[in-house]
Short mmCIF file of C-alpha atoms and ligand atoms in Angstrom, two decimals:
data_model
loop_
_atom_site.label_atom_id
_atom_site.label_comp_id
_atom_site.label_asym_id
_atom_site.label_seq_id
_atom_site.Cartn_x
_atom_site.Cartn_y
_atom_site.Cartn_z
CA MET A 1 119.31 42.77 234.16
CA THR A 2 115.72 42.51 235.45
CA ASP A 3 115.22 41.00 238.90
CA LYS A 4 113.30 37.69 238.62
CA VAL A 5 114.87 36.06 241.70
CA PHE A 6 111.56 35.44 243.50
CA ASN A 7 109.58 34.37 240.46
CA LYS A 8 110.11 30.75 241.50
CA LYS A 9 109.43 28.79 244.69
CA ILE A 10 112.08 29.77 247.24
CA LYS A 11 114.31 27.11 248.81
CA LYS A 12 116.30 29.21 251.28
CA GLN A 13 116.39 32.44 253.24
CA PHE A 14 117.38 35.66 251.49
CA GLU A 15 121.12 35.84 250.77
CA PHE A 16 123.36 38.30 248.98
CA ASP A 17 124.58 35.55 246.65
CA GLU A 18 125.63 35.49 242.99
CA GLU A 19 122.02 35.37 241.72
CA VAL A 20 120.93 38.39 243.82
CA ALA A 21 124.15 40.30 243.05
CA SER A 22 123.65 39.86 239.28
CA VAL A 23 120.34 41.80 239.36
CA PHE A 24 120.91 43.88 242.49
CA ASP A 25 120.89 47.38 241.00
CA ASP A 26 117.49 46.67 239.39
CA MET A 27 116.24 44.99 242.60
CA LEU A 28 117.12 48.02 244.73
CA GLU A 29 115.64 50.60 242.39
CA ARG A 30 112.36 48.64 242.09
CA SER A 31 112.20 47.52 245.77
CA ILE A 32 113.13 50.71 247.59
CA PRO A 33 110.93 53.74 246.89
CA TYR A 34 113.04 56.83 246.19
CA TYR A 35 116.23 54.75 246.33
CA LYS A 36 117.99 57.14 243.92
CA GLU A 37 116.78 60.25 245.77
CA MET A 38 117.91 58.88 249.15
CA GLN A 39 121.29 58.07 247.58
CA ARG A 40 121.53 61.57 246.08
CA LEU A 41 120.67 63.11 249.47
CA SER A 42 123.15 60.83 251.31
CA ILE A 43 125.90 62.05 249.00
CA ALA A 44 124.86 65.71 249.13
CA LEU A 45 124.85 65.60 252.95
CA ALA A 46 128.21 63.78 253.03
CA ASN A 47 129.73 66.39 250.70
CA ASN A 48 129.16 69.09 253.35
CA PHE A 49 131.56 67.23 255.66
CA LEU A 50 134.28 66.37 253.14
CA LYS A 51 137.69 67.95 252.86
CA ASP A 52 140.89 67.00 251.02
CA ASP A 53 142.26 63.55 252.02
CA ALA A 54 138.97 62.56 253.70
CA LYS A 55 138.31 58.90 254.49
CA ILE A 56 134.88 57.62 253.47
CA VAL A 57 133.65 54.15 254.28
CA ASP A 58 130.53 52.43 252.94
CA LEU A 59 129.46 49.52 255.17
CA GLY A 60 127.50 46.99 253.09
CA CYS A 61 128.48 48.79 249.89
CA SER A 62 126.98 46.05 247.65
CA THR A 63 127.74 47.08 244.03
CA ALA A 64 129.38 50.36 245.18
CA SER A 65 126.77 52.65 243.61
CA THR A 66 126.97 55.18 246.46
CA LEU A 67 130.78 55.47 246.44
CA ILE A 68 130.90 55.72 242.64
CA GLU A 69 128.25 58.47 242.59
CA LEU A 70 130.02 60.26 245.46
CA ALA A 71 133.34 60.20 243.58
CA LYS A 72 131.61 61.61 240.48
CA SER A 73 129.98 64.42 242.49
CA SER A 74 132.98 65.60 244.50
CA LYS A 75 135.68 66.10 241.87
CA GLU A 76 136.87 69.39 243.41
CA ILE A 77 137.94 67.62 246.65
CA ASN A 78 141.44 66.16 246.42
CA ASN A 79 142.49 62.66 247.32
CA LEU A 80 139.32 61.11 248.70
CA ASN A 81 140.05 57.72 250.26
CA LEU A 82 137.10 55.46 249.47
CA PHE A 83 136.54 52.13 251.22
CA GLY A 84 133.74 49.66 250.41
CA VAL A 85 133.12 46.90 252.96
CA ASP A 86 130.89 43.93 252.19
CA SER A 87 130.88 40.27 253.22
CA SER A 88 129.45 39.16 249.85
CA GLU A 89 132.17 38.22 247.37
CA ALA A 90 129.59 38.20 244.56
CA MET A 91 128.60 41.82 245.34
CA LEU A 92 132.21 42.97 245.42
CA ASP A 93 132.94 41.27 242.07
CA PHE A 94 130.24 43.43 240.50
CA ALA A 95 131.37 46.45 242.53
CA SER A 96 134.98 46.31 241.37
CA LYS A 97 133.99 45.84 237.70
CA LYS A 98 131.66 48.83 237.97
CA ALA A 99 134.26 50.99 239.75
CA ASN A 100 136.84 50.15 237.03
CA ALA A 101 134.36 50.98 234.30
CA TYR A 102 133.71 54.40 235.87
CA GLY A 103 137.42 54.97 236.57
CA VAL A 104 136.83 55.36 240.32
CA GLU A 105 139.45 54.06 242.74
CA ILE A 106 137.85 52.21 245.67
CA ASN A 107 139.53 49.96 248.25
CA PHE A 108 137.23 46.96 248.58
CA ILE A 109 137.30 44.81 251.72
CA CYS A 110 135.47 41.50 251.58
CA ASP A 111 134.81 40.65 255.22
CA ASP A 112 132.28 40.95 258.01
CA ILE A 113 131.94 44.56 259.18
CA PHE A 114 132.87 43.43 262.70
CA ASN A 115 136.29 42.20 261.50
CA VAL A 116 137.23 45.36 259.63
CA ASP A 117 139.13 48.32 261.07
CA PHE A 118 137.65 51.51 259.63
CA SER A 119 138.96 53.92 262.26
CA ASN A 120 139.72 57.60 261.50
CA SER A 121 136.80 57.90 259.08
CA ASN A 122 135.24 61.25 258.23
CA VAL A 123 132.05 59.86 256.71
CA ILE A 124 130.53 56.42 257.20
CA PHE A 125 127.56 55.23 255.13
CA ALA A 126 125.42 52.19 255.91
CA ASN A 127 122.44 52.35 253.56
CA TYR A 128 119.97 49.48 254.17
CA THR A 129 122.68 47.47 255.97
CA LEU A 130 121.91 47.81 259.72
CA GLN A 131 118.58 46.06 259.14
CA PHE A 132 120.55 42.90 258.23
CA ILE A 133 122.66 42.98 261.41
CA ARG A 134 121.34 40.74 264.23
CA PRO A 135 119.58 42.93 266.84
CA LEU A 136 121.88 41.56 269.55
CA LEU A 137 124.87 42.95 267.67
CA ARG A 138 123.40 46.15 266.28
CA GLU A 139 124.23 48.41 269.23
CA LYS A 140 127.77 47.06 269.28
CA LEU A 141 128.10 47.98 265.60
CA ILE A 142 126.77 51.52 266.19
CA SER A 143 129.34 51.95 268.99
CA LYS A 144 132.08 50.73 266.65
CA ILE A 145 130.91 53.24 264.00
CA PHE A 146 130.92 56.04 266.60
CA ASP A 147 134.42 55.11 267.81
CA SER A 148 135.68 54.89 264.22
CA LEU A 149 134.60 58.41 263.26
CA GLU A 150 136.79 61.47 263.69
CA LYS A 151 135.24 64.18 265.88
CA GLY A 152 132.78 66.13 263.69
CA GLY A 153 132.45 63.14 261.38
CA VAL A 154 129.07 61.86 260.20
CA PHE A 155 127.23 58.59 259.99
CA ILE A 156 124.63 58.47 257.22
CA PHE A 157 122.24 55.55 257.04
CA CYS A 158 119.01 54.47 255.37
CA GLU A 159 116.71 51.84 256.84
CA LYS A 160 113.42 50.10 256.30
CA ILE A 161 111.46 51.14 259.42
CA LEU A 162 108.45 49.97 261.43
CA ALA A 163 105.55 52.14 262.58
CA GLU A 164 104.82 52.36 266.32
CA SER A 165 101.22 51.18 265.89
CA ASN A 166 100.55 47.61 264.71
CA LEU A 167 97.47 48.74 262.80
CA LEU A 168 99.35 51.48 260.95
CA ASN A 169 102.26 49.17 260.40
CA LYS A 170 100.06 46.75 258.48
CA GLN A 171 98.62 49.60 256.41
CA LEU A 172 102.08 50.98 255.62
CA ILE A 173 103.30 47.55 254.55
CA ASP A 174 100.24 47.20 252.26
CA GLU A 175 101.14 50.57 250.76
CA TYR A 176 104.72 49.36 250.26
CA TYR A 177 103.50 46.19 248.52
CA ASN A 178 101.34 48.36 246.23
CA TYR A 179 104.52 50.22 245.33
CA LYS A 180 106.22 46.90 244.50
CA LYS A 181 103.24 45.84 242.34
CA ASN A 182 103.48 49.13 240.44
CA GLN A 183 107.16 48.35 239.86
CA GLY A 184 106.13 45.13 238.08
CA TYR A 185 106.55 42.58 240.87
CA SER A 186 103.77 39.96 241.03
CA GLU A 187 101.92 39.03 244.24
CA PHE A 188 103.79 35.71 244.10
CA GLU A 189 107.21 37.39 243.88
CA ILE A 190 106.28 39.76 246.72
CA SER A 191 105.16 36.96 249.03
CA GLN A 192 108.16 34.73 248.18
CA LYS A 193 110.54 37.56 249.02
CA ARG A 194 108.65 38.40 252.21
CA GLU A 195 109.10 34.78 253.34
CA ALA A 196 112.77 34.73 252.39
CA LEU A 197 113.42 37.95 254.34
CA GLU A 198 111.69 36.76 257.52
CA ASN A 199 114.15 36.93 260.44
CA VAL A 200 116.85 38.10 258.01
CA LEU A 201 115.81 41.73 257.54
CA ILE A 202 114.78 43.01 260.98
CA PRO A 203 113.61 46.65 260.89
CA TYR A 204 113.47 48.97 263.91
CA THR A 205 111.16 51.93 264.48
CA GLN A 206 112.41 55.48 263.93
CA LYS A 207 112.60 55.92 267.73
CA GLU A 208 114.58 52.69 268.22
CA ASN A 209 117.08 53.79 265.57
CA GLU A 210 117.44 57.25 267.10
CA LYS A 211 117.78 55.85 270.63
CA MET A 212 120.58 53.52 269.52
CA ILE A 213 122.39 56.44 267.88
CA LYS A 214 122.05 58.74 270.89
CA GLU A 215 123.15 56.00 273.31
CA ALA A 216 126.30 55.41 271.27
CA GLY A 217 127.26 59.05 271.95
CA PHE A 218 126.33 60.92 268.75
CA SER A 219 125.50 64.56 269.51
CA HIS A 220 122.79 64.95 266.84
CA CYS A 221 120.58 62.66 264.81
CA GLU A 222 118.08 63.83 262.20
CA MET A 223 115.71 61.89 259.99
CA VAL A 224 116.16 63.69 256.69
CA PHE A 225 113.78 61.79 254.41
CA LYS A 226 110.95 59.35 254.87
CA TRP A 227 108.60 57.52 252.52
CA VAL A 228 106.08 55.30 254.38
CA ASN A 229 108.46 52.63 255.74
CA PHE A 230 111.88 53.76 254.48
CA ALA A 231 113.96 56.55 256.01
CA LEU A 232 117.30 58.32 255.74
CA PHE A 233 119.13 59.51 258.88
CA ILE A 234 122.25 61.54 259.53
CA ALA A 235 124.11 61.47 262.85
CA ILE A 236 126.98 63.78 263.85
CA LYS A 237 129.79 62.85 266.24
C1 SAM B 301 120.71 46.07 251.11
S1 SAM B 301 122.36 45.84 250.78
C2 SAM B 301 123.07 47.48 250.82
C3 SAM B 301 122.78 48.36 249.64
C4 SAM B 301 123.80 49.44 249.38
N1 SAM B 301 124.30 50.03 250.61
C5 SAM B 301 123.23 50.52 248.49
O1 SAM B 301 122.75 51.54 249.00
O2 SAM B 301 123.24 50.33 247.24
C6 SAM B 301 123.11 45.20 252.24
C7 SAM B 301 124.56 44.77 252.02
O3 SAM B 301 125.15 44.56 253.30
C8 SAM B 301 126.01 43.44 253.22
N2 SAM B 301 126.14 42.91 254.58
C9 SAM B 301 125.16 42.45 255.40
N3 SAM B 301 125.67 42.09 256.59
C10 SAM B 301 127.00 42.32 256.54
C11 SAM B 301 128.09 42.15 257.47
N4 SAM B 301 127.88 41.67 258.70
N5 SAM B 301 129.33 42.50 257.07
C12 SAM B 301 129.55 42.99 255.82
N6 SAM B 301 128.57 43.18 254.91
C13 SAM B 301 127.32 42.85 255.26
C14 SAM B 301 125.32 42.49 252.25
O4 SAM B 301 126.22 41.56 251.67
C15 SAM B 301 124.71 43.46 251.24
O5 SAM B 301 125.54 43.65 250.12
O1 PRE B 302 111.69 44.51 252.25
C1 PRE B 302 111.62 44.19 251.09
O2 PRE B 302 110.72 43.48 250.64
C2 PRE B 302 112.66 44.67 250.18
O3 PRE B 302 112.68 44.25 249.06
C3 PRE B 302 113.64 45.67 250.69
C4 PRE B 302 115.08 45.33 250.51
C5 PRE B 302 115.93 46.23 251.45
O4 PRE B 302 115.40 47.10 252.12
O5 PRE B 302 117.16 46.00 251.49
C6 PRE B 302 115.36 43.93 250.90
C7 PRE B 302 116.31 43.16 250.27
C8 PRE B 302 117.11 43.68 249.14
O6 PRE B 302 118.36 44.06 249.68
C9 PRE B 302 116.49 44.86 248.52
C10 PRE B 302 115.51 45.60 249.14
#
């Protein structure tokens, strides 16, 4: 279904509710440049760290696209244990229908990430999820992710990011809005969504993300892909 959520005057802040969930796959593909490529890369990188019986957790899994694609791409690995965590019931309704349709077994947990025990993981994904975690809690979450990984495990995450310079930041955001226009979003839809996301989606710079990762104890962190204001990182424990 085509995303028309912000085609009308907004009444509330952005939420992962039933309306957003019902068009979310279209929203992501048209709102995040190279969404599919960053997902493909996330999975390809994860595959290098997978072995039989591995535990893989997707924090903020939304409609479970990443876990479903991962299951399809790693058929030669036996007994993958897939966990999708999300606090939006609406997202997980779509996720479980999609997983059933693709015949992929995923354990879905509908709760806040902070309440869920995902210890002994081999791979943890959080694609476009950290940006929705309050800055005051973000470091605590990164530490929890670090503690929950087995040694040698990896944390793979994508984020919307800020530039260091205010001038460049404005230019990069203009470039991003041009991308959205080319995807068929009107100026009105773009500005309504920008307002709805204010103080809800809080991006960090590349350096801030890397600093947080290093301070949690990860031995390596690489930015693997970047388009203007979106980036994919991998961190190794
Ligand atoms: C932008 S979406 C993630 C997209 C998805 N990872 C993908 O690549 O297709 C962010 C998701 O994180 C979930 N989320 C945000 N904060 C959360 C929290 N504290 N606990 C659990 N889920 C959360 C939202 O419900 C939403 O589904
Ligand atoms: O920043 C924006 O305007 C976006 O539309 C990006 C973004 C994201 O990065 O998660 C914001 C909300 C939705 O989850 C889909 C895409």
